[in-house]
Each structure stands twice: as C-alpha cells, then as structure tokens.
mmCIF file of C-alpha atoms in Angstrom:
data_model
loop_
_atom_site.group_PDB
_atom_site.id
_atom_site.type_symbol
_atom_site.label_atom_id
_atom_site.label_comp_id
_atom_site.label_asym_id
_atom_site.label_seq_id
_atom_site.Cartn_x
_atom_site.Cartn_y
_atom_site.Cartn_z
ATOM 1 C CA MET A 1 0.000 0.001 0.000
ATOM 2 C CA PHE A 2 2.822 2.427 0.917
ATOM 3 C CA ASN A 3 4.635 1.815 -2.375
ATOM 4 C CA GLN A 4 1.433 2.439 -4.298
ATOM 5 C CA ALA A 5 0.901 5.783 -2.513
ATOM 6 C CA ALA A 6 4.513 6.819 -3.102
ATOM 7 C CA THR A 7 4.259 5.871 -6.785
ATOM 8 C CA THR A 8 0.960 7.736 -7.133
ATOM 9 C CA GLY A 9 2.401 10.848 -5.471
ATOM 10 C CA SER A 10 5.510 10.732 -7.654
ATOM 11 C CA SER A 11 3.370 10.255 -10.734
ATOM 12 C CA LEU A 12 1.182 13.237 -9.831
ATOM 13 C CA ALA A 13 4.245 15.437 -9.270
ATOM 14 C CA GLY A 14 5.670 14.363 -12.618
ATOM 15 C CA ASN A 15 2.372 15.032 -14.377
ATOM 16 C CA TYR A 16 2.216 18.480 -12.769
ATOM 17 C CA ALA A 17 5.749 19.310 -13.910
ATOM 18 C CA VAL A 18 4.892 18.232 -17.472
ATOM 19 C CA ARG A 19 1.701 20.344 -17.435
ATOM 20 C CA GLN A 20 3.715 23.372 -16.210
ATOM 21 C CA ALA A 21 6.304 22.891 -18.986
ATOM 22 C CA VAL A 22 3.556 22.610 -21.630
ATOM 23 C CA ASP A 23 1.880 25.752 -20.251
ATOM 24 C CA VAL A 24 5.167 27.705 -20.397
ATOM 25 C CA GLY A 25 5.739 26.599 -23.990
ATOM 26 C CA THR A 26 2.165 27.440 -24.983
ATOM 27 C CA ASP A 27 2.382 30.888 -23.369
ATOM 28 C CA THR A 28 5.641 31.578 -25.219
ATOM 29 C CA VAL A 29 4.146 30.538 -28.571
ATOM 30 C CA LEU A 30 1.093 32.763 -27.897
ATOM 31 C CA ASP A 31 3.340 35.701 -26.942
ATOM 32 C CA THR A 32 5.330 35.226 -30.158
ATOM 33 C CA VAL A 33 2.185 35.084 -32.334
ATOM 34 C CA GLN A 34 0.798 38.210 -30.668
ATOM 35 C CA ALA A 35 4.102 40.050 -31.180
ATOM 36 C CA VAL A 36 4.069 39.138 -34.919
ATOM 37 C CA ALA A 37 0.442 40.307 -35.152
ATOM 38 C CA ARG A 38 1.466 43.674 -33.631
ATOM 39 C CA GLY A 39 4.189 43.970 -36.270
ATOM 40 C CA GLU A 40 7.037 43.604 -33.794
ATOM 41 C CA ASP A 41 10.404 42.171 -34.807
ATOM 42 C CA VAL A 42 10.505 38.606 -33.526
ATOM 43 C CA ASN A 43 13.820 36.772 -33.315
ATOM 44 C CA ALA A 44 15.540 34.182 -31.155
ATOM 45 C CA LYS A 45 16.390 36.837 -28.537
ATOM 46 C CA THR A 46 12.809 38.017 -28.137
ATOM 47 C CA ILE A 47 11.502 34.452 -27.998
ATOM 48 C CA GLY A 48 14.143 33.624 -25.382
ATOM 49 C CA LYS A 49 13.086 36.610 -23.257
ATOM 50 C CA ASP A 50 9.437 35.503 -23.479
ATOM 51 C CA LEU A 51 10.418 31.959 -22.538
ATOM 52 C CA LEU A 52 12.417 33.244 -19.541
ATOM 53 C CA THR A 53 9.559 35.509 -18.450
ATOM 54 C CA ASN A 54 6.974 32.706 -18.761
ATOM 55 C CA THR A 55 9.237 30.263 -16.907
ATOM 56 C CA LEU A 56 9.763 32.732 -14.045
ATOM 57 C CA MET A 57 6.014 33.378 -13.929
ATOM 58 C CA ALA A 58 5.283 29.651 -13.731
ATOM 59 C CA GLY A 59 7.876 29.256 -11.007
ATOM 60 C CA ALA A 60 6.345 32.135 -9.040
ATOM 61 C CA GLN A 61 2.902 30.547 -9.317
ATOM 62 C CA VAL A 62 4.253 27.214 -8.082
ATOM 63 C CA ALA A 63 5.930 29.050 -5.169
ATOM 64 C CA GLY A 64 2.631 30.757 -4.432
ATOM 65 C CA GLY A 65 3.751 34.167 -5.715
ATOM 66 C CA SER A 66 6.019 34.521 -2.711
ATOM 67 C CA GLY A 67 8.547 36.760 -4.425
ATOM 68 C CA LYS A 68 11.269 34.790 -2.631
ATOM 69 C CA ASN A 69 13.938 35.894 -5.104
ATOM 70 C CA GLY A 70 12.533 39.387 -5.556
ATOM 71 C CA ILE A 71 11.324 38.673 -9.073
ATOM 72 C CA VAL A 72 7.626 38.742 -8.330
ATOM 73 C CA ASP A 73 5.735 41.876 -7.447
ATOM 74 C CA THR A 74 2.026 41.555 -6.718
ATOM 75 C CA GLY A 75 1.399 45.275 -7.084
ATOM 76 C CA THR A 76 -1.085 46.166 -9.775
ATOM 77 C CA GLY A 77 1.014 48.953 -11.321
ATOM 78 C CA GLY A 78 -0.816 51.285 -13.601
ATOM 79 C CA GLY A 79 -0.325 52.859 -16.963
ATOM 80 C CA ASN A 80 2.194 51.856 -19.553
ATOM 81 C CA LYS A 81 5.460 50.189 -18.756
ATOM 82 C CA PRO A 82 8.468 52.537 -19.100
ATOM 83 C CA ALA A 83 10.029 52.728 -22.580
ATOM 84 C CA ASN A 84 13.111 50.701 -23.485
ATOM 85 C CA MET A 85 15.954 53.191 -23.913
ATOM 86 C CA SER A 86 18.415 50.613 -25.364
ATOM 87 C CA PRO A 87 19.384 50.861 -29.037
ATOM 88 C CA GLU A 88 17.552 48.429 -31.305
ATOM 89 C CA GLY A 89 19.108 44.945 -31.066
ATOM 90 C CA ALA A 90 21.382 45.876 -28.145
ATOM 91 C CA GLY A 91 22.546 43.104 -25.873
ATOM 92 C CA ARG A 92 23.699 43.535 -22.276
ATOM 93 C CA LYS A 93 26.904 45.366 -23.249
ATOM 94 C CA GLY A 94 25.065 47.755 -25.587
ATOM 95 C CA ALA A 95 22.374 48.515 -22.998
ATOM 96 C CA PHE A 96 25.010 49.260 -20.380
ATOM 97 C CA LYS A 97 26.917 51.570 -22.714
ATOM 98 C CA GLU A 98 23.703 53.436 -23.603
ATOM 99 C CA ALA A 99 22.882 53.894 -19.936
ATOM 100 C CA LYS A 100 26.367 55.326 -19.426
ATOM 101 C CA ARG A 101 25.988 57.677 -22.427
ATOM 102 C CA LYS A 102 22.607 58.990 -21.258
ATOM 103 C CA ASN A 103 24.076 59.730 -17.833
ATOM 104 C CA GLY A 104 27.211 61.549 -18.956
ATOM 105 C CA ILE A 105 29.573 58.679 -18.237
ATOM 106 C CA PRO A 106 32.258 57.895 -20.856
ATOM 107 C CA VAL A 107 31.581 54.379 -22.140
ATOM 108 C CA SER A 108 35.195 53.418 -21.453
ATOM 109 C CA GLU A 109 34.964 54.453 -17.770
ATOM 110 C CA GLN A 110 34.946 51.612 -15.251
ATOM 111 C CA PRO A 111 32.724 51.743 -12.152
ATOM 112 C CA LYS A 112 34.297 53.126 -8.978
ATOM 113 C CA LYS A 113 32.322 50.589 -6.928
ATOM 114 C CA VAL A 114 30.325 47.468 -7.736
ATOM 115 C CA SER A 115 27.889 46.227 -5.112
ATOM 116 C CA THR A 116 24.989 43.799 -4.751
ATOM 117 C CA ASN A 117 21.688 44.859 -6.266
ATOM 118 C CA VAL A 118 19.009 45.356 -3.609
ATOM 119 C CA ASP A 119 15.295 46.137 -3.876
ATOM 120 C CA LYS A 120 13.499 49.019 -2.165
ATOM 121 C CA ARG A 121 13.218 46.947 1.010
ATOM 122 C CA GLY A 122 16.963 46.231 1.080
ATOM 123 C CA ASN A 123 16.626 42.595 0.003
ATOM 124 C CA PRO A 124 19.417 41.290 -2.256
ATOM 125 C CA GLN A 125 18.370 40.816 -5.898
ATOM 126 C CA PRO A 126 20.036 39.174 -8.907
ATOM 127 C CA GLY A 127 22.317 41.697 -10.579
ATOM 128 C CA ARG A 128 24.704 44.433 -9.520
ATOM 129 C CA ASN A 129 24.790 48.135 -8.700
ATOM 130 C CA TYR A 130 27.499 50.100 -10.562
ATOM 131 C CA GLU A 131 28.621 53.398 -9.054
ATOM 132 C CA PHE A 132 30.701 55.885 -11.055
ATOM 133 C CA ASP A 133 32.940 58.880 -10.286
ATOM 134 C CA ASN A 134 30.173 61.379 -11.155
ATOM 135 C CA LYS A 135 28.025 59.929 -8.313
ATOM 136 C CA VAL A 136 25.697 58.212 -10.818
ATOM 137 C CA SER A 137 24.579 54.706 -10.004
ATOM 138 C CA ILE A 138 23.378 52.282 -12.687
ATOM 139 C CA ARG A 139 21.517 49.261 -11.396
ATOM 140 C CA ASP A 140 21.437 45.900 -13.190
ATOM 141 C CA ASP A 141 18.104 44.153 -12.636
ATOM 142 C CA ALA A 142 19.311 40.843 -14.004
ATOM 143 C CA ALA A 143 16.110 38.919 -13.203
ATOM 144 C CA GLY A 144 13.738 41.546 -14.478
ATOM 145 C CA HIS A 145 10.294 41.857 -12.901
ATOM 146 C CA ILE A 146 7.107 39.753 -12.994
ATOM 147 C CA TYR A 147 3.751 41.291 -12.086
ATOM 148 C CA PRO A 148 1.152 38.492 -11.852
ATOM 149 C CA ASP A 149 -1.708 40.995 -11.390
ATOM 150 C CA ASN A 150 -0.681 43.083 -14.415
ATOM 151 C CA PRO A 151 1.452 41.112 -16.926
ATOM 152 C CA THR A 152 1.614 44.140 -19.268
ATOM 153 C CA GLN A 153 4.171 45.561 -16.801
ATOM 154 C CA ASN A 154 6.440 42.469 -16.933
ATOM 155 C CA ARG A 155 10.004 43.230 -17.937
ATOM 156 C CA GLY A 156 13.028 41.065 -18.639
ATOM 157 C CA PRO A 157 16.610 41.818 -17.558
ATOM 158 C CA HIS A 158 17.509 45.505 -17.787
ATOM 159 C CA PHE A 159 19.547 48.387 -16.353
ATOM 160 C CA ASN A 160 18.009 51.319 -14.460
ATOM 161 C CA ASP A 161 19.468 54.806 -14.154
ATOM 162 C CA PRO A 162 18.699 57.420 -11.480
ATOM 163 C CA ALA A 163 16.022 59.021 -13.735
ATOM 164 C CA GLY A 164 14.113 55.718 -13.807
ATOM 165 C CA ASN A 165 14.946 54.908 -17.418
ATOM 166 C CA HIS A 166 15.080 51.261 -18.422
ATOM 167 C CA TYR A 167 17.698 49.788 -20.769
ATOM 168 C CA ASP A 168 16.576 46.273 -21.718
ATOM 169 C CA TYR A 169 18.969 43.549 -22.795
#
C-alpha cells in the first residue's frame, strides 16, 4: 500500500511538472504570435526573453507568488510600462553603454564601486549596482520583474538609471 501511494504521489508530481512545462511553452508561442500580429520584430532573442519571463512566472505561481527571489511583485502597477531606452538589437553590453551615455559617463569608464543589487526593502536581488565617479549609479536588474496581477508591466533583464529609465537587454 505504501509503495502504491509513493508511486501515485511521484506520478502526480511528474504530471504536474509536465503540465507546467507545456503551459510555459504554450504561453511563449502565444506571446510570439501576438508580437508578430502587432508587427514587432521577432527573433531568437525576443523568444528567449518571453520563454524566460513565462518560466519565471510559472515558478512564481508554483511558489505561491512569494517573491522569494525578488522577481515577483504583486502590485497592480498602472499605466504603460516605461520605454526601453536601449538601441535596437542591443545586448547587455550595448544596453550598459547606452545607460552610461545617457548619464554623462564615458563608455570606457569603469565603475568606482560594484555592489549587490538590492530592492526598495533592502533585499538582495540578482544583478549588480554600478557606481561611477560622477556619483551616478546604474543598477542591473538581471532577473527583471514579474507582475502576476498586471502582466503588461512584466520586464526582462535591464539596467536602471537614477532618472528611472530602463535599458533592456
């Protein structure tokens, strides 16, 4: 009897994991189709970002939306998500250079100090905080943000500057 219960439990967990993976894949395909319908440029990078976002969202739902790693925000957020200030097709390096340019930092200048990224509550987050000689700090939000109550505000990995601009990569 015990072995049957253990097998049944294991089977249910496996089935749940498969359903979650199928849901993530389906959401990513739907996001891609919607992006094409809106006339957006769809490529491997954008599909990868959607896949990452959908995977993080599924993980947050499994964890009960706990925000354990600081990637889930249950706030409703209003309005439009901030514009992406990165040049078209920019990767992480290009986004970082653009953030430097917009903040009067020579792109060749190295940070004076690199520290752990923290959220508004002081909790460590994936990414780094880069401080420069001109007292400007550029924050790397490596995990992006997931808003279960308002998915239109979801954002993948990006840099933030003191003015609140976002530089996606």
